[in-house]
Short mmCIF file of C-alpha atoms in Angstrom, two decimals:
data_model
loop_
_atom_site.label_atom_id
_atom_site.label_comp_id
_atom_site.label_asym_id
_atom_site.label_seq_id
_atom_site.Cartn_x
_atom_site.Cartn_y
_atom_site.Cartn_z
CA UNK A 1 6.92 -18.24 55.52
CA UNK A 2 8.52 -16.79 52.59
CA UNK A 3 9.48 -19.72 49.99
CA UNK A 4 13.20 -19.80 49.56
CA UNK A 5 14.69 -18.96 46.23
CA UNK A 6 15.85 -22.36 45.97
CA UNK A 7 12.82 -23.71 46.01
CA UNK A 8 11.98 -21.95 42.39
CA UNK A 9 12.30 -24.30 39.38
CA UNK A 10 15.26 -22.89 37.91
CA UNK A 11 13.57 -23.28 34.38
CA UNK A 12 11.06 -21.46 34.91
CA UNK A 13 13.04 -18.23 36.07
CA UNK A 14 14.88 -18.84 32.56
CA UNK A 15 12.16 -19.10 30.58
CA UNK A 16 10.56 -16.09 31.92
CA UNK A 17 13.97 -14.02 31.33
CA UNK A 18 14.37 -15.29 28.19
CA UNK A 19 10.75 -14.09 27.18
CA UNK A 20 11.31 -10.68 28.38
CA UNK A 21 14.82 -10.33 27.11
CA UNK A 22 13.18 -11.20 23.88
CA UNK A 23 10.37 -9.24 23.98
CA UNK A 24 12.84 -6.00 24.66
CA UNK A 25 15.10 -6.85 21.99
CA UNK A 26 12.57 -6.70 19.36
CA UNK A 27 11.14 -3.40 20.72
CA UNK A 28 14.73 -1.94 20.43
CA UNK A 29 15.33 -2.87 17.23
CA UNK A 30 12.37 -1.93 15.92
CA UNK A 31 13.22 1.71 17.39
CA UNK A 32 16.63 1.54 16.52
CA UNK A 33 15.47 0.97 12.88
CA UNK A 34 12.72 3.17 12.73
CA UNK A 35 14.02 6.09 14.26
CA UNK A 36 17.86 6.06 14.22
CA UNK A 37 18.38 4.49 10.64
CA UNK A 38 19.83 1.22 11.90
CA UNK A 39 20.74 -0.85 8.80
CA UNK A 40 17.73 -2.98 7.76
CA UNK A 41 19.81 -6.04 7.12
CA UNK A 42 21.32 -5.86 11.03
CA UNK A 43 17.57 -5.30 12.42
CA UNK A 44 16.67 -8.69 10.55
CA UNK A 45 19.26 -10.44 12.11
CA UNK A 46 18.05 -8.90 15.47
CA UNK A 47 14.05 -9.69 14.74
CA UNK A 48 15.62 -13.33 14.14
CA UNK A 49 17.11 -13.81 17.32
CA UNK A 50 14.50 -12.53 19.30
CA UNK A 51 12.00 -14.92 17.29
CA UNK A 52 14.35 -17.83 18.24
CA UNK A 53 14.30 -16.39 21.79
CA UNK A 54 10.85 -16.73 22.11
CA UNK A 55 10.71 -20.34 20.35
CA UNK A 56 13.81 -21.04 23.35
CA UNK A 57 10.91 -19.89 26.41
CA UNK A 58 8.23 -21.75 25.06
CA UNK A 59 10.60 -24.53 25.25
CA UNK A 60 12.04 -23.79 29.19
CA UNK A 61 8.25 -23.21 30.00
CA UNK A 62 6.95 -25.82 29.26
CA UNK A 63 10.34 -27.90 30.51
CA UNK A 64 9.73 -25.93 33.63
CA UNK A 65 5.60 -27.04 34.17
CA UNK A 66 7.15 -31.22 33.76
CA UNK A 67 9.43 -30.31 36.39
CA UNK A 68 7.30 -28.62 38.66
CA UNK A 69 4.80 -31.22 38.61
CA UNK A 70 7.35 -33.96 38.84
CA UNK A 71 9.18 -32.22 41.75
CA UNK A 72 7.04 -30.12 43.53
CA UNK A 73 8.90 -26.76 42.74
CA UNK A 74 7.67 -23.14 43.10
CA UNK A 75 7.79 -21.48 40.06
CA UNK A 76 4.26 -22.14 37.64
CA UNK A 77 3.59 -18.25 37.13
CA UNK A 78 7.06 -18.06 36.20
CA UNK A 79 6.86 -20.15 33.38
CA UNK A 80 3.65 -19.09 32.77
CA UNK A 81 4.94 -15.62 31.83
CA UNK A 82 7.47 -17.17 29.98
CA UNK A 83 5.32 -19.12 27.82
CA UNK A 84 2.68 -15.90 27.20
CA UNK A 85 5.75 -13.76 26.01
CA UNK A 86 6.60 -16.58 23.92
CA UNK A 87 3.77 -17.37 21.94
CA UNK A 88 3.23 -13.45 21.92
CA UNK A 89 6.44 -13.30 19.89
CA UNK A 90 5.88 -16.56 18.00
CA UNK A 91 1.59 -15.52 16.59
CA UNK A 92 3.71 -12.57 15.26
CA UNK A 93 5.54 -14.40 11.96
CA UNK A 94 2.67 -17.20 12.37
CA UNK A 95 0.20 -15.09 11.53
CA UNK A 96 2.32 -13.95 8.31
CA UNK A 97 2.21 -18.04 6.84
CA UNK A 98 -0.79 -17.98 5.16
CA UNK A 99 0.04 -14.81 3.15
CA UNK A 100 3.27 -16.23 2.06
CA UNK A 101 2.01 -19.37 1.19
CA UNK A 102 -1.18 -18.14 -1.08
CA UNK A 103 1.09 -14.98 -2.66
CA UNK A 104 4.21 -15.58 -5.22
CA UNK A 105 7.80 -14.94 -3.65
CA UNK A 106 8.39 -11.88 -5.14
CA UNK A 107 9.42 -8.18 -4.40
CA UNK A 108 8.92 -5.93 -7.31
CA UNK A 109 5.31 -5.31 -8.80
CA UNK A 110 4.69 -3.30 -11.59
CA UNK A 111 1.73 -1.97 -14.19
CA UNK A 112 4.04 -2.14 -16.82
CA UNK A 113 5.51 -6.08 -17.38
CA UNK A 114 6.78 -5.22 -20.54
CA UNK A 115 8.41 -2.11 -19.92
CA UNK A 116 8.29 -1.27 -15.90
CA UNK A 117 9.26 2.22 -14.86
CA UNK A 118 13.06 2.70 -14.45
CA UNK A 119 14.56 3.61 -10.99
CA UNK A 120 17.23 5.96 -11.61
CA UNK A 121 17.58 8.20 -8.57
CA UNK A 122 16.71 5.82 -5.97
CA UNK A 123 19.38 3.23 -7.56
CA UNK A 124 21.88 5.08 -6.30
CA UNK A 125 20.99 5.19 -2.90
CA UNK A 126 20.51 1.53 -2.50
CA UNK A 127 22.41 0.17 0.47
CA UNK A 128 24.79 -2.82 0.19
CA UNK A 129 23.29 -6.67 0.17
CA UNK A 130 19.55 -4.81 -1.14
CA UNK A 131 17.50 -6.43 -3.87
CA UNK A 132 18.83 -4.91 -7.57
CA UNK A 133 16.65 -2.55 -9.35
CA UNK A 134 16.66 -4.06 -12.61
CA UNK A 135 13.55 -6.31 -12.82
CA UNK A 136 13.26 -9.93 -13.09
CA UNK A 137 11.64 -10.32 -16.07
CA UNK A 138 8.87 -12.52 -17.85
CA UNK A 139 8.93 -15.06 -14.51
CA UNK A 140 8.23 -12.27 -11.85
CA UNK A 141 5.62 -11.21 -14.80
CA UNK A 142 3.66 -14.05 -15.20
CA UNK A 143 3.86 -14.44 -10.91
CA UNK A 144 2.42 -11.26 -10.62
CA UNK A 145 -0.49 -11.72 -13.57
CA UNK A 146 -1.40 -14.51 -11.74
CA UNK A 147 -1.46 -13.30 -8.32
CA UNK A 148 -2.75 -9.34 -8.58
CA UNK A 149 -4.75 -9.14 -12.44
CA UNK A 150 -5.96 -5.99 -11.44
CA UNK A 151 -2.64 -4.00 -11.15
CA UNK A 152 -2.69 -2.65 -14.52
CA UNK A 153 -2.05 0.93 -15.99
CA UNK A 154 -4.19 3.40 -15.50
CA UNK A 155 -5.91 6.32 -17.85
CA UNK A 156 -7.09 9.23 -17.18
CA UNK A 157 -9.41 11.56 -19.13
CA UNK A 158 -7.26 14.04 -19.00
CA UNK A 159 -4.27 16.52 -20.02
CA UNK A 160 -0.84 15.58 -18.99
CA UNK A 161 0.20 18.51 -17.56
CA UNK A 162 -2.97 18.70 -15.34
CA UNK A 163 -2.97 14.88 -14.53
CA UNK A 164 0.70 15.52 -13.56
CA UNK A 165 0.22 18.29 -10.81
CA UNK A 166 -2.55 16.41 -9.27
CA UNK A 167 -0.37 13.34 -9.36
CA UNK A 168 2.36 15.00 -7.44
CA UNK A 169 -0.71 16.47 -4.89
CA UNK A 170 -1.49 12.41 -4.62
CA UNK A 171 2.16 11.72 -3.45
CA UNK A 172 2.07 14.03 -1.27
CA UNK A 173 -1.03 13.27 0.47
CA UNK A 174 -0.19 9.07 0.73
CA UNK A 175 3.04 10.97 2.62
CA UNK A 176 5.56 9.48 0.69
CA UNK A 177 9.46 10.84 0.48
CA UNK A 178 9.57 12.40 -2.69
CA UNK A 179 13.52 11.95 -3.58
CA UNK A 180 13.54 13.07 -7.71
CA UNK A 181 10.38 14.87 -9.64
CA UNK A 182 10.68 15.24 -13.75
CA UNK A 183 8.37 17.11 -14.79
CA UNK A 184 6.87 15.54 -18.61
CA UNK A 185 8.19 17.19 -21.42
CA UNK A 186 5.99 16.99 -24.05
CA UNK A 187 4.78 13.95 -26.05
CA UNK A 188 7.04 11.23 -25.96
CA UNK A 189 8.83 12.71 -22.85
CA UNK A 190 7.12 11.09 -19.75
CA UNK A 191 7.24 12.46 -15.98
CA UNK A 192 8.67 10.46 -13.20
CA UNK A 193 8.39 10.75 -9.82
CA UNK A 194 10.45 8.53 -7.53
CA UNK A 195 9.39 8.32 -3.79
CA UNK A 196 10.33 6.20 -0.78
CA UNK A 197 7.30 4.52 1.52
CA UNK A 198 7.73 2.92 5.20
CA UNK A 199 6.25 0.17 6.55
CA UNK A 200 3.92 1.36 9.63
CA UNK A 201 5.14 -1.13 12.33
CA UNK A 202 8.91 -2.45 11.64
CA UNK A 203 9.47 0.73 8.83
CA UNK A 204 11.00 -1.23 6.39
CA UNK A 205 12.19 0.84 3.34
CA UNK A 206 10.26 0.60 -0.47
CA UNK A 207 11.11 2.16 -3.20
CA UNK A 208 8.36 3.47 -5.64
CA UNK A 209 8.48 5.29 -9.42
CA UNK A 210 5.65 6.62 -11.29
CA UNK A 211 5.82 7.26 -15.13
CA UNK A 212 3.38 9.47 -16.20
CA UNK A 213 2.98 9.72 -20.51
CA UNK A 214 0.16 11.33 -22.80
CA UNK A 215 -0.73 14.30 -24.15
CA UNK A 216 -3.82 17.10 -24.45
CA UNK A 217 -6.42 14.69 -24.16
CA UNK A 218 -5.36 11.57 -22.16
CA UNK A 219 -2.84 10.66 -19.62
CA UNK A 220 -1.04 6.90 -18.94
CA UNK A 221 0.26 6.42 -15.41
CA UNK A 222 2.66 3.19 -14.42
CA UNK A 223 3.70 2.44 -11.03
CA UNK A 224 6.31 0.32 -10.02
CA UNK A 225 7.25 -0.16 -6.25
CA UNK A 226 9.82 -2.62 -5.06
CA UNK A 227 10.89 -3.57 -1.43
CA UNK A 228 14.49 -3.10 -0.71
CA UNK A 229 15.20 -6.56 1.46
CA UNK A 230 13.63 -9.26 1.23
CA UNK A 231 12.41 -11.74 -1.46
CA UNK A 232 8.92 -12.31 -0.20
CA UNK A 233 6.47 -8.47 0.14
CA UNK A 234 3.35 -9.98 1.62
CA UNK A 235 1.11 -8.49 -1.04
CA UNK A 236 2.47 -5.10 0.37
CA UNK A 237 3.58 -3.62 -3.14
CA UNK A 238 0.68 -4.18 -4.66
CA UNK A 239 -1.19 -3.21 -1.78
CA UNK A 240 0.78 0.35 -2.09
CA UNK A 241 -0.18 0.61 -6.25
CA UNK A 242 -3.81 0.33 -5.35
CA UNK A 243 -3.74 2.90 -2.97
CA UNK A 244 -1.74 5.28 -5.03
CA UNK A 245 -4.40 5.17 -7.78
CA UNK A 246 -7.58 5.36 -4.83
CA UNK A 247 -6.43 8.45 -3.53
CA UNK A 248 -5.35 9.55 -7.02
CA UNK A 249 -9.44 8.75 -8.05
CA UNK A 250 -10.63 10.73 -5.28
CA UNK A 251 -8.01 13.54 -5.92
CA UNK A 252 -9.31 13.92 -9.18
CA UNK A 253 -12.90 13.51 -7.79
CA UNK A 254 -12.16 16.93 -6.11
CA UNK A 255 -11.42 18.81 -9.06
CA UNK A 256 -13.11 20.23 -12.62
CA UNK A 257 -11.21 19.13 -15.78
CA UNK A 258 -10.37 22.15 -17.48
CA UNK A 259 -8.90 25.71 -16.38
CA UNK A 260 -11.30 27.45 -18.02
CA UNK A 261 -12.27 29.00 -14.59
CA UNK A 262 -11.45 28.30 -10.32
CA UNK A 263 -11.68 24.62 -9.11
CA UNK A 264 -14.75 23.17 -7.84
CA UNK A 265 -15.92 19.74 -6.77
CA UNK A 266 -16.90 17.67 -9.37
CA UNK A 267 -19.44 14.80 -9.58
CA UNK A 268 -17.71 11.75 -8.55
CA UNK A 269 -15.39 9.78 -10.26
CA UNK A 270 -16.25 6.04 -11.63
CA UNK A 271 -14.24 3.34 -10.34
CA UNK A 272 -11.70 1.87 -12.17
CA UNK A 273 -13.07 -0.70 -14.46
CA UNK A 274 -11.02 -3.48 -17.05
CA UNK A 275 -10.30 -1.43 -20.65
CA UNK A 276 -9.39 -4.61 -23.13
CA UNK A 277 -7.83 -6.55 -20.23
CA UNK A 278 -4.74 -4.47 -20.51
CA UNK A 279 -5.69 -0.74 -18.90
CA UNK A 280 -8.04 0.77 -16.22
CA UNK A 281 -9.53 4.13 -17.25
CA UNK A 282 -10.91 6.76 -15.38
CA UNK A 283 -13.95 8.73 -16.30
CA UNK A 284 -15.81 11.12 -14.69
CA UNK A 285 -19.43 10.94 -14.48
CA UNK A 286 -21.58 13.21 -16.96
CA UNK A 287 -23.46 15.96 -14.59
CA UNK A 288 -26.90 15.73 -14.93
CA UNK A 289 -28.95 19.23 -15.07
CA UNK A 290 -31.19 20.24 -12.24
CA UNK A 291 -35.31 19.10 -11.99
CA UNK A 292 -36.49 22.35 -13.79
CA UNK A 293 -34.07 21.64 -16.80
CA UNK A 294 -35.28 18.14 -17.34
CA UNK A 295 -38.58 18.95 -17.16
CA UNK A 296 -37.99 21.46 -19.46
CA UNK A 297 -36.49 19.08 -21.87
CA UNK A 298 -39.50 17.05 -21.25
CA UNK A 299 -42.23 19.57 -22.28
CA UNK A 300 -39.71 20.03 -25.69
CA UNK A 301 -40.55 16.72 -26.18
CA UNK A 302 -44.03 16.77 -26.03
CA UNK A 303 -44.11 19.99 -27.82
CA UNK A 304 -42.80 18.48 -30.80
CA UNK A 305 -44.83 15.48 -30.66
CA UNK A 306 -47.85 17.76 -31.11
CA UNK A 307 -46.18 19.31 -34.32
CA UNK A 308 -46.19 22.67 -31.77
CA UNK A 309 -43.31 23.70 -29.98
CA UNK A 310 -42.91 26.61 -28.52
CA UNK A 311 -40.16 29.39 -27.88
CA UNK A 312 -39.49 28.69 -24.40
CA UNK A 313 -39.15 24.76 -24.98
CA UNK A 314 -37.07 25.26 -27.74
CA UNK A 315 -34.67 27.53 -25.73
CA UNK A 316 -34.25 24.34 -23.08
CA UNK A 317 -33.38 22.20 -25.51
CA UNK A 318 -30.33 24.19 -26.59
CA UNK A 319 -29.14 24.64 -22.91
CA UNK A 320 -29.89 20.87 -21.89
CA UNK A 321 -27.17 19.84 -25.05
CA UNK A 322 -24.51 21.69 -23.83
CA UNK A 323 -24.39 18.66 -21.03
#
């Protein structure tokens, strides 16, 4: 016989409703955000309330299982989806507690404390109730020190102008939104790029510049990114830095200083290492000469060891300095 709707703890129909409801408001505004520009501050408030709708069928589910046992209702499964869609909801900012509590409650990371990158384009095009673009000074500074040492500026062994188009290939690759590009000017006239980045899931909006300075010999790059809402990134700012300057490393992996002829693949990079605590440089690897060469260097060796070198070891040795 087919149990009678009445039968069915009323709870538990609740608490699965409430878990679904929940579960299809946060999927809408996480479309609505992502694809139809709904304003970040009004898809908090609507991640919020289906958070507190799942804390609300954990509740009715497990209200529902006391009644069911105490009154012999219909109605477990029920509750039991309620209380899965629940705690689905609920692992979701959960999981997100022991990054906020062992990272510093702050937004804006920089290479530069002292003097971080300026937005200029981007600060215009900040929405109302977003974080300001000036930065916090020597408290965020000493927060970040202590929480992500390695974010520091980077040099490269190289010109600016050639760092600079490779820079902008770097950008483009990561897939950022390039919004303003200033090309350098000369010495004491740095480039800037400024560039927007989404988060993958909820596509929350940061804001990134990049200053790059130097001359003929050597280039200086700072990074600043910022998240627009929020006072607390998750490490995700930092996070972004170190990938700009990874994929900027193997960039420059891929080409030949110099255009004293066409590109080629290079020897690879070195990793970024600690320059006086205060920059990363890097270098690119000294190419070693094929077997025959270094042989040939070898026998020079020898040769003049005996007090007898000869014409053709001599002639390796000149070709083996030009490493």
């Amino acid at each position: 016989m087919q149990d009678s709707p009445t039968f069915h703890s009323p709870l538990a129909r609740w608490s699965r409703a409430v878990g679904v409801f929940s579960v299809q408001l946060l999927l809408v505004a996480i479309v609505l955000h992502r694809l139809l520009s709904l304003p970040t501050p009004v898809a908090l408030n609507i991640f919020a309330a289906a958070i507190a709708g799942a804390v609300l069928a954990v509740l009715l589910a497990l209200a529902a299982y006391v009644a069911i046992w105490r009154g012999g209702r219909l109605g477990a499964w029920r509750a039991t989806a309620g209380l899965f869609l629940g705690l689905a909801l609920i692992a979701w900012p959960v999981a997100l507690v022991p990054i906020y509590r062992s990272l510093p409650s702050i937004h804006d990371v920089t290479t530069d404390t002292a003097s971080p990158p300026p937005f200029v384009a981007l600060a215009a095009g900040r929405p109302a109730g977003a974080n300001g673009v000036a930065y916090a000074g020597p408290v965020v500074a000493h927060q970040q020190i202590e929480a992500y040492p390695d974010i520091r500026p980077v040099m490269v062994s190289r010109p600016l102008t050639e760092t600079w188009e490779v820079l902008g290939e770097t950008v483009k690759r990561l897939g950022w939104s390039v919004k303003s590009e200033t090309p350098p000017q000369g010495p004491g006239k740095p480039g800037y790029i400024e560039a927007v980045d989404r988060t993958l899931v909820l596509g929350f909006y940061d804001d990134i510049v990049i200053r790059a300075t130097g001359g003929a010999g050597e280039t200086r790059i700072d990074v600043r990114s910022a998240s627009r809402f929020g006072e607390h990134d998750f490490g995700r700012n930092a996070q972004r830095i170190r990938k700009l300057f990874k994929e900027l490393d193997l960039r420059l992996d891929e080409t030949v200083a110099g255009a004293d002829g066409p590109r080629r693949r290079r020897s690879r990079a070195d990793k970024a290492v600690p320059d006086g605590g205060k920059v990363l440089r890097l270098r690119s690897r000294a190419r070693s000469r094929d077997k025959a060469a270094l042989n040939q260097a070898l026998d020079v060796s020898r040769h003049r060891q005996r007090g007898s070198p000869d014409k053709a070891g001599i002639e390796g040795a000149v070709d083996l300095s030009a490493v």
